[in-house]
Coordinates of C-alpha atoms and ligand atoms in Angstrom, one line a residue:
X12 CA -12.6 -34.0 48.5
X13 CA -14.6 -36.0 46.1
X14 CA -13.2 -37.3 42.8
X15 CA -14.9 -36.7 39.7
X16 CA -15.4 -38.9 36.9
X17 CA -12.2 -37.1 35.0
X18 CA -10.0 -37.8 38.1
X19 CA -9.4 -36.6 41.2
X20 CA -9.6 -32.5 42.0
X21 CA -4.8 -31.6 41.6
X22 CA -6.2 -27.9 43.4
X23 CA -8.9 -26.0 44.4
X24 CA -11.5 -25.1 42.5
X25 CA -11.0 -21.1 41.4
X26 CA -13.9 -19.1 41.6
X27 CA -13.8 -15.0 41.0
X28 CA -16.6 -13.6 41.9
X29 CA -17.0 -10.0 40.6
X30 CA -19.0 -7.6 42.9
X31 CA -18.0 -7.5 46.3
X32 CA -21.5 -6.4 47.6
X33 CA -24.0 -8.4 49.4
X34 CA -24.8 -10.6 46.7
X35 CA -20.7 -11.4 46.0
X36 CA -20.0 -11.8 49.4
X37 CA -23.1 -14.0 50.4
X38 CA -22.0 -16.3 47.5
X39 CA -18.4 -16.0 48.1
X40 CA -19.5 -17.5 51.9
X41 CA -21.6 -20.4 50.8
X42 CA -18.5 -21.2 48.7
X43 CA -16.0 -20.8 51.1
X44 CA -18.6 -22.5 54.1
X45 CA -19.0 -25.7 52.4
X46 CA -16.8 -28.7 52.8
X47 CA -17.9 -31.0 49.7
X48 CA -15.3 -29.1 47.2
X49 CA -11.9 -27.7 48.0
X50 CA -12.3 -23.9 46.6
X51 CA -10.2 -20.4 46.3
X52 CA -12.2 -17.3 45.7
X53 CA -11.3 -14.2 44.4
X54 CA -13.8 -11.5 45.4
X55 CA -13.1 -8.8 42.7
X56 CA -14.6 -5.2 42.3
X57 CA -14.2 -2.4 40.7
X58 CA -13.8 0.2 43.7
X59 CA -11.0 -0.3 46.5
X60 CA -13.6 -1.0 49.0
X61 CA -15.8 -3.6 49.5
X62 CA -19.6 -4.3 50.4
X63 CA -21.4 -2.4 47.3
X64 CA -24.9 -0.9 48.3
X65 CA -24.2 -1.7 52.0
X66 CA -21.6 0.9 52.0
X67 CA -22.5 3.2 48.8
X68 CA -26.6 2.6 48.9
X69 CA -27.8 1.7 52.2
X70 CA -28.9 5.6 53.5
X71 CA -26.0 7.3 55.9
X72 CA -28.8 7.8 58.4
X73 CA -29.2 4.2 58.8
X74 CA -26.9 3.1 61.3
X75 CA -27.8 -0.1 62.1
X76 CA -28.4 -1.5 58.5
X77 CA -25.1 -0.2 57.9
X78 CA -23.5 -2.1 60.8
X79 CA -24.6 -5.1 58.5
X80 CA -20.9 -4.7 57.4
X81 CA -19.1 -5.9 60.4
X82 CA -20.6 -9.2 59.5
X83 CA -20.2 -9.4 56.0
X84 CA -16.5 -8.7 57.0
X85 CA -16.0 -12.3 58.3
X86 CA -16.5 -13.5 54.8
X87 CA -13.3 -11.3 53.7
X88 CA -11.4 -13.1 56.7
X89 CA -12.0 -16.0 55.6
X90 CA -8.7 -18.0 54.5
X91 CA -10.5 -19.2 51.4
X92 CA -11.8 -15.9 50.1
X93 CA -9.4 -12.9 48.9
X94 CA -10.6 -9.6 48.7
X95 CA -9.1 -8.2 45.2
X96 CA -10.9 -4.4 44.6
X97 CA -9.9 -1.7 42.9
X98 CA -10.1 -4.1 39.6
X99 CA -12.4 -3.5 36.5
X100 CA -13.3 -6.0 35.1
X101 CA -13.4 -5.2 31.1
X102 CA -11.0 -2.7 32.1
X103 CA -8.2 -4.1 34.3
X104 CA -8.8 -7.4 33.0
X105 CA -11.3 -8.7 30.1
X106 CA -13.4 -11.0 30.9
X107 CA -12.3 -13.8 28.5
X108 CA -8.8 -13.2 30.1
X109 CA -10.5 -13.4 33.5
X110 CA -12.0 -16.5 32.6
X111 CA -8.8 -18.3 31.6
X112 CA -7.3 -17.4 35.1
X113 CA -10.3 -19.3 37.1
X114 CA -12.8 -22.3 36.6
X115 CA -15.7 -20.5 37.0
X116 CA -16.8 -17.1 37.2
X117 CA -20.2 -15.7 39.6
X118 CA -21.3 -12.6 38.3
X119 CA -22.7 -10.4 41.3
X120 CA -22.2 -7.0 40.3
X121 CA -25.4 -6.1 40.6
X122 CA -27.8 -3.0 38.9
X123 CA -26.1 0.4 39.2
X124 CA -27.9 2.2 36.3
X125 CA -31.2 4.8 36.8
X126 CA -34.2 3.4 34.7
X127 CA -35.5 6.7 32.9
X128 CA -38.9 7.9 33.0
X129 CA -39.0 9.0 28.9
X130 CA -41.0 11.9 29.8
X131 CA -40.4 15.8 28.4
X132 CA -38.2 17.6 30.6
X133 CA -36.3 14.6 32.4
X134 CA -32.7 15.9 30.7
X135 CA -33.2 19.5 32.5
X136 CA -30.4 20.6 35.1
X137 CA -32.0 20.2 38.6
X138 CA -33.9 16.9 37.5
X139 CA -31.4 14.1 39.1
X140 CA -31.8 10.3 39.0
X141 CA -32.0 9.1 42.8
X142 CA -28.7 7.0 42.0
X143 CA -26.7 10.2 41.2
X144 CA -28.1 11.3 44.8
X145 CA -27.6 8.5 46.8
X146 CA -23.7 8.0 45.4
X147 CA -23.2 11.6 46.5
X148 CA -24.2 11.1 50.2
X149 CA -22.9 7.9 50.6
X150 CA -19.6 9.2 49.0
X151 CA -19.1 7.1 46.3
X152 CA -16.2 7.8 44.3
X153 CA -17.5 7.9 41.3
X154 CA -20.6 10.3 42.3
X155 CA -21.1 13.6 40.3
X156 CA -20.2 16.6 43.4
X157 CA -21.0 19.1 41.2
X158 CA -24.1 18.0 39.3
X159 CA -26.0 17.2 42.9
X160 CA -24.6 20.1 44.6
X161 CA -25.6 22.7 42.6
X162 CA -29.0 21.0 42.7
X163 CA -28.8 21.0 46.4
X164 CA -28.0 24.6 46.7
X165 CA -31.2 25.5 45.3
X166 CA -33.7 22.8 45.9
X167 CA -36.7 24.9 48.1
X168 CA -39.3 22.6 46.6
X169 CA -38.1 19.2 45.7
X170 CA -40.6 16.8 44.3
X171 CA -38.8 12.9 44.3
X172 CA -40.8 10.5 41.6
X173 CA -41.1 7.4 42.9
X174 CA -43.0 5.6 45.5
X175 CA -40.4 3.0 47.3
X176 CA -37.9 2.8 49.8
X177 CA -35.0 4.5 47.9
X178 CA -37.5 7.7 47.2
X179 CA -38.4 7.5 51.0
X180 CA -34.7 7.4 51.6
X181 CA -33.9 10.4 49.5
X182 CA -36.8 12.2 51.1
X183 CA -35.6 11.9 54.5
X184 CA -32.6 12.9 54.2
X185 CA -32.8 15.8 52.4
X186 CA -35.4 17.0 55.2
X187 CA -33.2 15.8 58.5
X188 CA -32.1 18.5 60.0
X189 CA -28.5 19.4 60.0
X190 CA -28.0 18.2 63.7
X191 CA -29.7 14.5 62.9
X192 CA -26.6 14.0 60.2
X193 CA -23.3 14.9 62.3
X194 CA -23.2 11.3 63.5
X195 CA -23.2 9.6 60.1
X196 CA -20.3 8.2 58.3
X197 CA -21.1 11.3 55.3
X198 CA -18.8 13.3 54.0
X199 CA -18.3 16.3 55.7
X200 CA -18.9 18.3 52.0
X201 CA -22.4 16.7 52.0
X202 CA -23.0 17.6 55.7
X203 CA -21.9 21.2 55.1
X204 CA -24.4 21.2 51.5
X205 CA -27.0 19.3 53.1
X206 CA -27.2 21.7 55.7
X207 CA -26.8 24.7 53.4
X208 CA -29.7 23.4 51.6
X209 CA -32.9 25.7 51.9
X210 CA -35.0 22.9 51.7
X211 CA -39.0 23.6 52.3
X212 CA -41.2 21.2 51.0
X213 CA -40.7 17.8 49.8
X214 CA -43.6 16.1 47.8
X215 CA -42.9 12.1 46.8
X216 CA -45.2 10.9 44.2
X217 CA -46.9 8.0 43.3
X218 CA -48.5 7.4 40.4
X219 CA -50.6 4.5 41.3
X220 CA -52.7 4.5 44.7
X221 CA -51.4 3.5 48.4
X222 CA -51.7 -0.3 48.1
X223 CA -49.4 -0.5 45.2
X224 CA -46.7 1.4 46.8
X225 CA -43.3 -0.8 47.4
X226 CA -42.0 1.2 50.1
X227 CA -41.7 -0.5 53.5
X228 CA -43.9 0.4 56.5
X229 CA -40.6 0.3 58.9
X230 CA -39.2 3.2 56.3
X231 CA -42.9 4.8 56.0
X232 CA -42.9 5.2 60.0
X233 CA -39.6 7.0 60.5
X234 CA -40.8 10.0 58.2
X235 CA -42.4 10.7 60.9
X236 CA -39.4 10.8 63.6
X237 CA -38.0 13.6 61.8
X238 CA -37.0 16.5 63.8
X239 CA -37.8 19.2 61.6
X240 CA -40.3 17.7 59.3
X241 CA -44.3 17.3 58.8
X242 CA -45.6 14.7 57.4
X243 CA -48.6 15.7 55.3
X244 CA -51.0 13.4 53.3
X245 CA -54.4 14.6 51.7
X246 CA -57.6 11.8 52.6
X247 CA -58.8 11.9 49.0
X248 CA -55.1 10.4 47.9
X249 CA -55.5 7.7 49.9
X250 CA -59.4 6.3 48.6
X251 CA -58.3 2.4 47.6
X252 CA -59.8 1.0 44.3
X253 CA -62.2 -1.6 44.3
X254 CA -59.5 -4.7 43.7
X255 CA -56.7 -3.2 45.9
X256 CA -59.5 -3.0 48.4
X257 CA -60.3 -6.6 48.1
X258 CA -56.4 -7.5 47.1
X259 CA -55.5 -5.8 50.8
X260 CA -52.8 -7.6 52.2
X261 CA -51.2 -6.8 55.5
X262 CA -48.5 -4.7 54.3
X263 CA -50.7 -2.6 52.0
X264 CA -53.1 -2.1 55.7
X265 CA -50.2 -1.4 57.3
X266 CA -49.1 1.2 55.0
X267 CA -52.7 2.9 55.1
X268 CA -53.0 2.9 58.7
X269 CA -49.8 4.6 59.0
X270 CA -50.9 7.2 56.0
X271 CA -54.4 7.7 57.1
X272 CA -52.4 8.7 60.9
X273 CA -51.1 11.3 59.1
X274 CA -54.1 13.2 57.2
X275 CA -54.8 15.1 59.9
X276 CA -51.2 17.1 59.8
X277 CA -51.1 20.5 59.5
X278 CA -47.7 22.0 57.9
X279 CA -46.1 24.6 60.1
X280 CA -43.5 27.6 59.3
X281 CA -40.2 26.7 60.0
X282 CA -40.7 23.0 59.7
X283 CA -40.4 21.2 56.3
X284 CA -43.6 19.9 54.6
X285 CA -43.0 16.2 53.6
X286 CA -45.9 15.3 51.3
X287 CA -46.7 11.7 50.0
X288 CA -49.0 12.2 47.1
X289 CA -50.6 9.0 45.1
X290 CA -52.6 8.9 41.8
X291 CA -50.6 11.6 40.7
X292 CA -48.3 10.5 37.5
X293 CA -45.6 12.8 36.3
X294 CA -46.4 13.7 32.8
X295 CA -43.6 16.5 31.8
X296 CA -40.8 18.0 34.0
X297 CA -40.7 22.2 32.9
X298 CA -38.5 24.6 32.9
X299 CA -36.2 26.0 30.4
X300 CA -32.9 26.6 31.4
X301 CA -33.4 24.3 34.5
X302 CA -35.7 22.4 36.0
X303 CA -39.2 24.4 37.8
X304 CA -41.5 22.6 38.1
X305 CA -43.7 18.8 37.5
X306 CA -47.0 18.6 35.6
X307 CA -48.7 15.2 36.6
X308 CA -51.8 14.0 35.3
X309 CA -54.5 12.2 38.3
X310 CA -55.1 8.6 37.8
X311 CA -57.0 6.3 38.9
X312 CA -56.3 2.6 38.8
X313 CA -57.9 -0.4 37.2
X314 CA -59.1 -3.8 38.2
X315 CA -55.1 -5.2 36.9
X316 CA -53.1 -2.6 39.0
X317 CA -52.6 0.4 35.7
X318 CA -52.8 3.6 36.5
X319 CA -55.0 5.3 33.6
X320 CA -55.2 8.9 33.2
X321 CA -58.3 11.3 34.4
X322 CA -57.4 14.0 31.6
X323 CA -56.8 16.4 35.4
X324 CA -53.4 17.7 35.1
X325 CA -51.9 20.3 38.0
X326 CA -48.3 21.6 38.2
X327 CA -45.8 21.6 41.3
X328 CA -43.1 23.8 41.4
X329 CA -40.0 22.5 41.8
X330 CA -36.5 23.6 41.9
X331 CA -35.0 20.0 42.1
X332 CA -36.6 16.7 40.8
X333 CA -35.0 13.2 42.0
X334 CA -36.3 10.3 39.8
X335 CA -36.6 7.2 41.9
X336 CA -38.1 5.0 39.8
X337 CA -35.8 2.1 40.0
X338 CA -32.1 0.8 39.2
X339 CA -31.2 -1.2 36.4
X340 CA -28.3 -3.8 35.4
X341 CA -26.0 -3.3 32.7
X342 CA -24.1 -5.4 30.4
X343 CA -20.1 -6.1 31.5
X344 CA -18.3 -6.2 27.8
X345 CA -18.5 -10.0 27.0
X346 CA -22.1 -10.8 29.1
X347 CA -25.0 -11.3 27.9
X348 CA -27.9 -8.9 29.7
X349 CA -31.3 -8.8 28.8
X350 CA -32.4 -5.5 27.0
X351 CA -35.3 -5.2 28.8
X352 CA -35.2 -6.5 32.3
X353 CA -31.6 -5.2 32.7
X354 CA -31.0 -8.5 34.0
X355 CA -28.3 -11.7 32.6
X356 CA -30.7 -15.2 31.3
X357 CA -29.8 -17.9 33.7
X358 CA -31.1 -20.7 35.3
X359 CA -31.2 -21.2 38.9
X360 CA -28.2 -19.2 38.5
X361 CA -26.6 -20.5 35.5
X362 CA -25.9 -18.0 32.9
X363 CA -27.6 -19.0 29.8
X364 CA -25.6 -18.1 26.6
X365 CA -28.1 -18.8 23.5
X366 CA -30.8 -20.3 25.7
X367 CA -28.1 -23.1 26.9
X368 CA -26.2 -23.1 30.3
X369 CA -22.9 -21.9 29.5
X370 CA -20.4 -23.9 31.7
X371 CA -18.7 -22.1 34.8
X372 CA -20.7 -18.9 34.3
X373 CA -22.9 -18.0 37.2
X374 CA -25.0 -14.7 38.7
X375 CA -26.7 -13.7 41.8
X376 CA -28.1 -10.9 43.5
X377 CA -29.5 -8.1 41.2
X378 CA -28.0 -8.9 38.3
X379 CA -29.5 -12.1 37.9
X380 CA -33.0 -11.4 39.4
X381 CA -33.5 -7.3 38.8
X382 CA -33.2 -4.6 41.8
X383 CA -35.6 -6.0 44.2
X384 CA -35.4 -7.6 48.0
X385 CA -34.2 -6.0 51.1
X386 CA -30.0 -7.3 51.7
X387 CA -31.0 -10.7 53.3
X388 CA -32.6 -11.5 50.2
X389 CA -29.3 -11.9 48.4
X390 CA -28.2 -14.9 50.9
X391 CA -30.9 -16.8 49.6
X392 CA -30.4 -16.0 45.7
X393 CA -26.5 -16.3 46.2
X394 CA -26.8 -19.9 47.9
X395 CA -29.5 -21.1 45.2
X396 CA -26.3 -20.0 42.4
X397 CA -23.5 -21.5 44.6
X398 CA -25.8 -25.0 44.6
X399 CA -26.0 -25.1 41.0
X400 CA -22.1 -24.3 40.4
X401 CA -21.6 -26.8 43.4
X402 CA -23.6 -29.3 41.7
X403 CA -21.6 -28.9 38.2
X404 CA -18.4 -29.6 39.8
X405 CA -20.0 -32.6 42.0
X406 CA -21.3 -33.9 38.5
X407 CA -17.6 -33.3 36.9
X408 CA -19.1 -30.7 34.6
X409 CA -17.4 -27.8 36.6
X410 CA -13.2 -28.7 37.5
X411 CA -10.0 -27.3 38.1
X412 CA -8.6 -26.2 34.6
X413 CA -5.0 -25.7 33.6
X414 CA -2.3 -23.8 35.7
X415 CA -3.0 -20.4 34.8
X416 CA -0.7 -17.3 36.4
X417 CA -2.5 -16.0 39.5
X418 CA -4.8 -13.1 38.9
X419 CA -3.1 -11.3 41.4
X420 CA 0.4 -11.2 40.0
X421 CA -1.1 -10.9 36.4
X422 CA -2.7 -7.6 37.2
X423 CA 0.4 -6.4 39.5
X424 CA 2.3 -7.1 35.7
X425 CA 0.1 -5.1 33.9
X426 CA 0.4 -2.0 36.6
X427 CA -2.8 -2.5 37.5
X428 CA -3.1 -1.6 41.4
X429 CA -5.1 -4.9 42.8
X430 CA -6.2 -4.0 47.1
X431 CA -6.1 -6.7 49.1
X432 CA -7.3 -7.5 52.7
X433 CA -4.7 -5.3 54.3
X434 CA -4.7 -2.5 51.8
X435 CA -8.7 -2.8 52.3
X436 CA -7.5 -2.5 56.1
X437 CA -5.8 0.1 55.9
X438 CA -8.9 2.4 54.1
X439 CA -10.9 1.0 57.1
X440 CA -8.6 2.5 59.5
X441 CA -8.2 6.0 57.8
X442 CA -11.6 6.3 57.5
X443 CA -11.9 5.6 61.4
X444 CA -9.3 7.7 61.8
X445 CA -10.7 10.4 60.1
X446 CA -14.4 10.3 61.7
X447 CA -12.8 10.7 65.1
X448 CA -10.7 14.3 63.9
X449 CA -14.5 15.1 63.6
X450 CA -16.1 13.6 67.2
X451 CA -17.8 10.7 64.8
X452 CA -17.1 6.8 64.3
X453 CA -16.0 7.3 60.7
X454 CA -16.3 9.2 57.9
X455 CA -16.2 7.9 54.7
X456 CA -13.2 8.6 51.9
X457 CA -15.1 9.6 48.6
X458 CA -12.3 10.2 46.2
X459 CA -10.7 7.4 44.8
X460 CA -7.0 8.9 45.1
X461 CA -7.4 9.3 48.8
X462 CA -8.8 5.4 49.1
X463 CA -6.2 4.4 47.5
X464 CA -3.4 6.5 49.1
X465 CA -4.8 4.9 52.2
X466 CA -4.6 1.8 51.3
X467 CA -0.8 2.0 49.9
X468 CA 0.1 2.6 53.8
X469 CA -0.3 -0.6 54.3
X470 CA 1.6 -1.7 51.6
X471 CA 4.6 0.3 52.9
X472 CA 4.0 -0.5 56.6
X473 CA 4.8 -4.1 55.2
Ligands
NAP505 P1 -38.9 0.1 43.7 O1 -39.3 -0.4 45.0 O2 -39.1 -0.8 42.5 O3 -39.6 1.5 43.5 C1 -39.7 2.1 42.2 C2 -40.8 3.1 42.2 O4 -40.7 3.9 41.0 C3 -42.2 2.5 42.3 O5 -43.0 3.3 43.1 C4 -42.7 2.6 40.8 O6 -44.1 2.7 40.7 C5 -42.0 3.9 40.5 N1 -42.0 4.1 39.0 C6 -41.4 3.3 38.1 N2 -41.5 3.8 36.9 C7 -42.2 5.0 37.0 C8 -42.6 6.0 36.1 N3 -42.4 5.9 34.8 N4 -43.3 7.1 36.6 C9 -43.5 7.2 37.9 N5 -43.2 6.2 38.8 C10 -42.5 5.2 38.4 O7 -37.3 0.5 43.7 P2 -36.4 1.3 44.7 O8 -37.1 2.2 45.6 O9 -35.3 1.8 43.8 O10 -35.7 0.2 45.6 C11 -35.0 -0.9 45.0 C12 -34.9 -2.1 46.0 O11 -34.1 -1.7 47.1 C13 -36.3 -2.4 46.6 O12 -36.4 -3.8 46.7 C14 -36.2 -1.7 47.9 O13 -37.1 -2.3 48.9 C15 -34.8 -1.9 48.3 N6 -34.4 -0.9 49.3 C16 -34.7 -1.2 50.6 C17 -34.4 -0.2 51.6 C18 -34.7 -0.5 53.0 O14 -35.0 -1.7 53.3 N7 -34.6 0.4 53.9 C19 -33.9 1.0 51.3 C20 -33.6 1.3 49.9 C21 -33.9 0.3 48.9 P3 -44.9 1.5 40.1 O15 -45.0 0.5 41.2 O16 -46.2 2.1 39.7 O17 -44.1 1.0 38.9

């Protein structure tokens, strides 16, 4: 352990690192991988469970993306890292109070908001934001049953807003057919309104052409591997402007050759019509009581990317609306977060407080750089953020403080009800356990009082 120019290091350094999703646990392993300074981490969040959009964002229907979790688990094994959910921090704990228990702090919570569309209409029943959506199918706790499943009930012709991969997520599942769903780790409430759902035709839109669309062409190519879906797209949607035609890089031809595959489809009865429409930008979302329908206006697109109005407005019926037009950060009582980008001011991963790095403060993942990157993009960002707070306590800048209480016990004392490793075991198990009562690997627990129910068997099995 190296000795810094105040003396040599009495204990490990404490770092908490709050949001135990990719970004959390990616930094919480470059921490705890590293041999140049002695370190304990806490890995706080606020749900009993760990691994954030792996576990309540990644779609069901992705198995092996989801699988990602058996190797993110190695980080919570590790002896220097402790798993600490079911803790809120602002909440359980404020942050100033958290502070004073560690040395530094990596904020990784990352962007759980919906960015809003400001258009007419978007406050109507039956228009969701993709987030209230995807919560529900993954089973988040905190997801809104009622809100999406009277939506579901209803939702013949559902039009989803938003051209990248969450909106091609939300697309396919809601045309899967009910057999292509049994498998997952849902819910077996959003199985059983999933396949209640009298889904007919889904239409994603885009308001901007093909080549700026940010969805995947892995994602764009399983639309078609749908059991009970057609994929439909109209030729004149997909005519590039002059720049994107120039601009065209491999994705974008990618993209188009899959698209252009598809213009020859021909919807059929019985089988859902999946359309993928560009240029068309929603202007107003009708209805009165409820949502019915989507006026959008044709664009075209200009030489720097903007979609500019053609004054050519047409109207799609619609008896649920999902707005997936992005996620967006917000601001933990005590953190600075930029207004506008939904993001905290650092650099390389040092939080800046009044333009000036503010010592043993730290973010990574979507908090720090905004809701973009596939997972494996967080290992990067998290190992750029643990360099710099490595570097600080190299330099001296960053060291062990005084002998605060241990967070753990602290929270115990307050009655707040900390899960650890074993607790966090223990949901695993019930969830496993659970899954095979219904012939599947696991099925996830989505209300808060049965996570942690199962995770206070572990407490009394010792
Ligand atoms: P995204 O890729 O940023 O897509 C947002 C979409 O919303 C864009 O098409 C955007 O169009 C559109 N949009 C924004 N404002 C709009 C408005 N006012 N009206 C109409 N359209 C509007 O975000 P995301 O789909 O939420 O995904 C977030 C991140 O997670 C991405 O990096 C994504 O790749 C990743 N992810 C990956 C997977 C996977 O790998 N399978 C799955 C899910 C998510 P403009 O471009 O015109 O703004």
């Amino acid at each position: 352990m190296p000795d810094s120019e105040l003396g040599p290091i009495a204990r490990p350094l404490r770092v908490a690192v709050v949001g135990a999703g990719p970004a959390g646990i990616y930094a919480a392993d470059a921490l705890a991988g590293q041999d140049d300074v002695a370190v304990a981490v806490d890995l706080i969040d606020r749900l009993p469970t760990p691994f954030g959009l792996v576990r309540h964002g990644i779609a069901p229907d992705h198995a092996k993306m989801r699988a990602l979790r058996e190797t993110l688990h190695h980080t919570l094994d590790h002896e220097r890292v402790r798993f600490v959910g079911n803790v809120e921090i602002g909440t359980d704990l404020s942050l100033a109070e958290l502070r004073r228990h560690v040395d530094a702090v990596v904020y990784t919570y990352g962007a759980s908001g919906d960015r809003r569309l400001g258009i007419e209409g978007e406050e109507l029943p039956g228009s969701l934001a993709a987030t209230d959506v995807v919560a529900w199918y993954c089973g988040h706790p905190d997801a809104d049953r009622a809100l999406v499943e009277q939506a579901v009930a209803r939702a013949r012709d559902v039009v989803v807003i938003g051209v990248g991969n969450v909106a091609l997520d939300v697309a396919r599942v809601l045309s899967r057919a009910p057999g292509e769903l049994v498998s997952t780790d849902m819910p077996q409430h959003v199985l059983d309104a999933l396949a209640a759902a009298p889904v007919e035709r889904v239409t994603v839109l885009g308001r901007r052409g093909p080549a700026q669309a940010t969805f995947t062409t892995h994602e764009l190519r399983e639309l078609d591997t749908l059991t009970d879906a057609t994929v439909l797209v109209d030729p004149a949607d997909l005519e590039l402007d002059p720049a994107a035609e120039e601009a065209m890089d491999r994705l974008v031809a990618r993209n188009l050759a899959v698209l252009r595959g598809w213009t020859e489809h021909a919807g059929s009865p019985g089988r859902v019509s999946l359309r993928l429409r560009f240029h068309a930008r929603p202007v107003r979302l009708l209805g009165t009581d409820r949502v019915t329908g989507v006026q959008v206006e044709r664009t075209t697109v200009d030489a720097a990317g903007r979609a500019t109005g053609t004054g050519e407005f047409d109207v799609l019926p619609a008896d649920l609306v999902v707005r997936s037009v992005g996620y967006r950060g917000h601001p933990l009582p005590g953190l600075p977060v930029d207004e506008r980008s939904g993001t905290v001011p650092h650099e390389a991963g040092r939080v800046l407080r009044e333009g000036r790095p503010s010592p043993g403060e730290y973010a990574a993942g979507w908090i720090k750089r905004g809701p973009t990157g596939v997972v494996g993009t967080n290992k990067h960002d998290a190992r750029e953020t643990v360099k710099a707070l490595l570097a600080d306590a190299a330099s001296g800048q960053l060291r062990p403080g005084g002998d605060a209480d241990d967070l753990v016990e602290t929270l115990l004392a307050r009655g707040a009800e900390p899960v650890l490793l074993a607790n966090w075991r223990a949901i695993d198990a019930a969830e496993a356990a659970l899954g095979a009562t219904q012939g599947r690997a696991r099925t996830t627990l989505h209300e808060r009082a049965a996570l942690l129910a199962a995770a206070r068997a572990a407490a009394a099995a010792g």
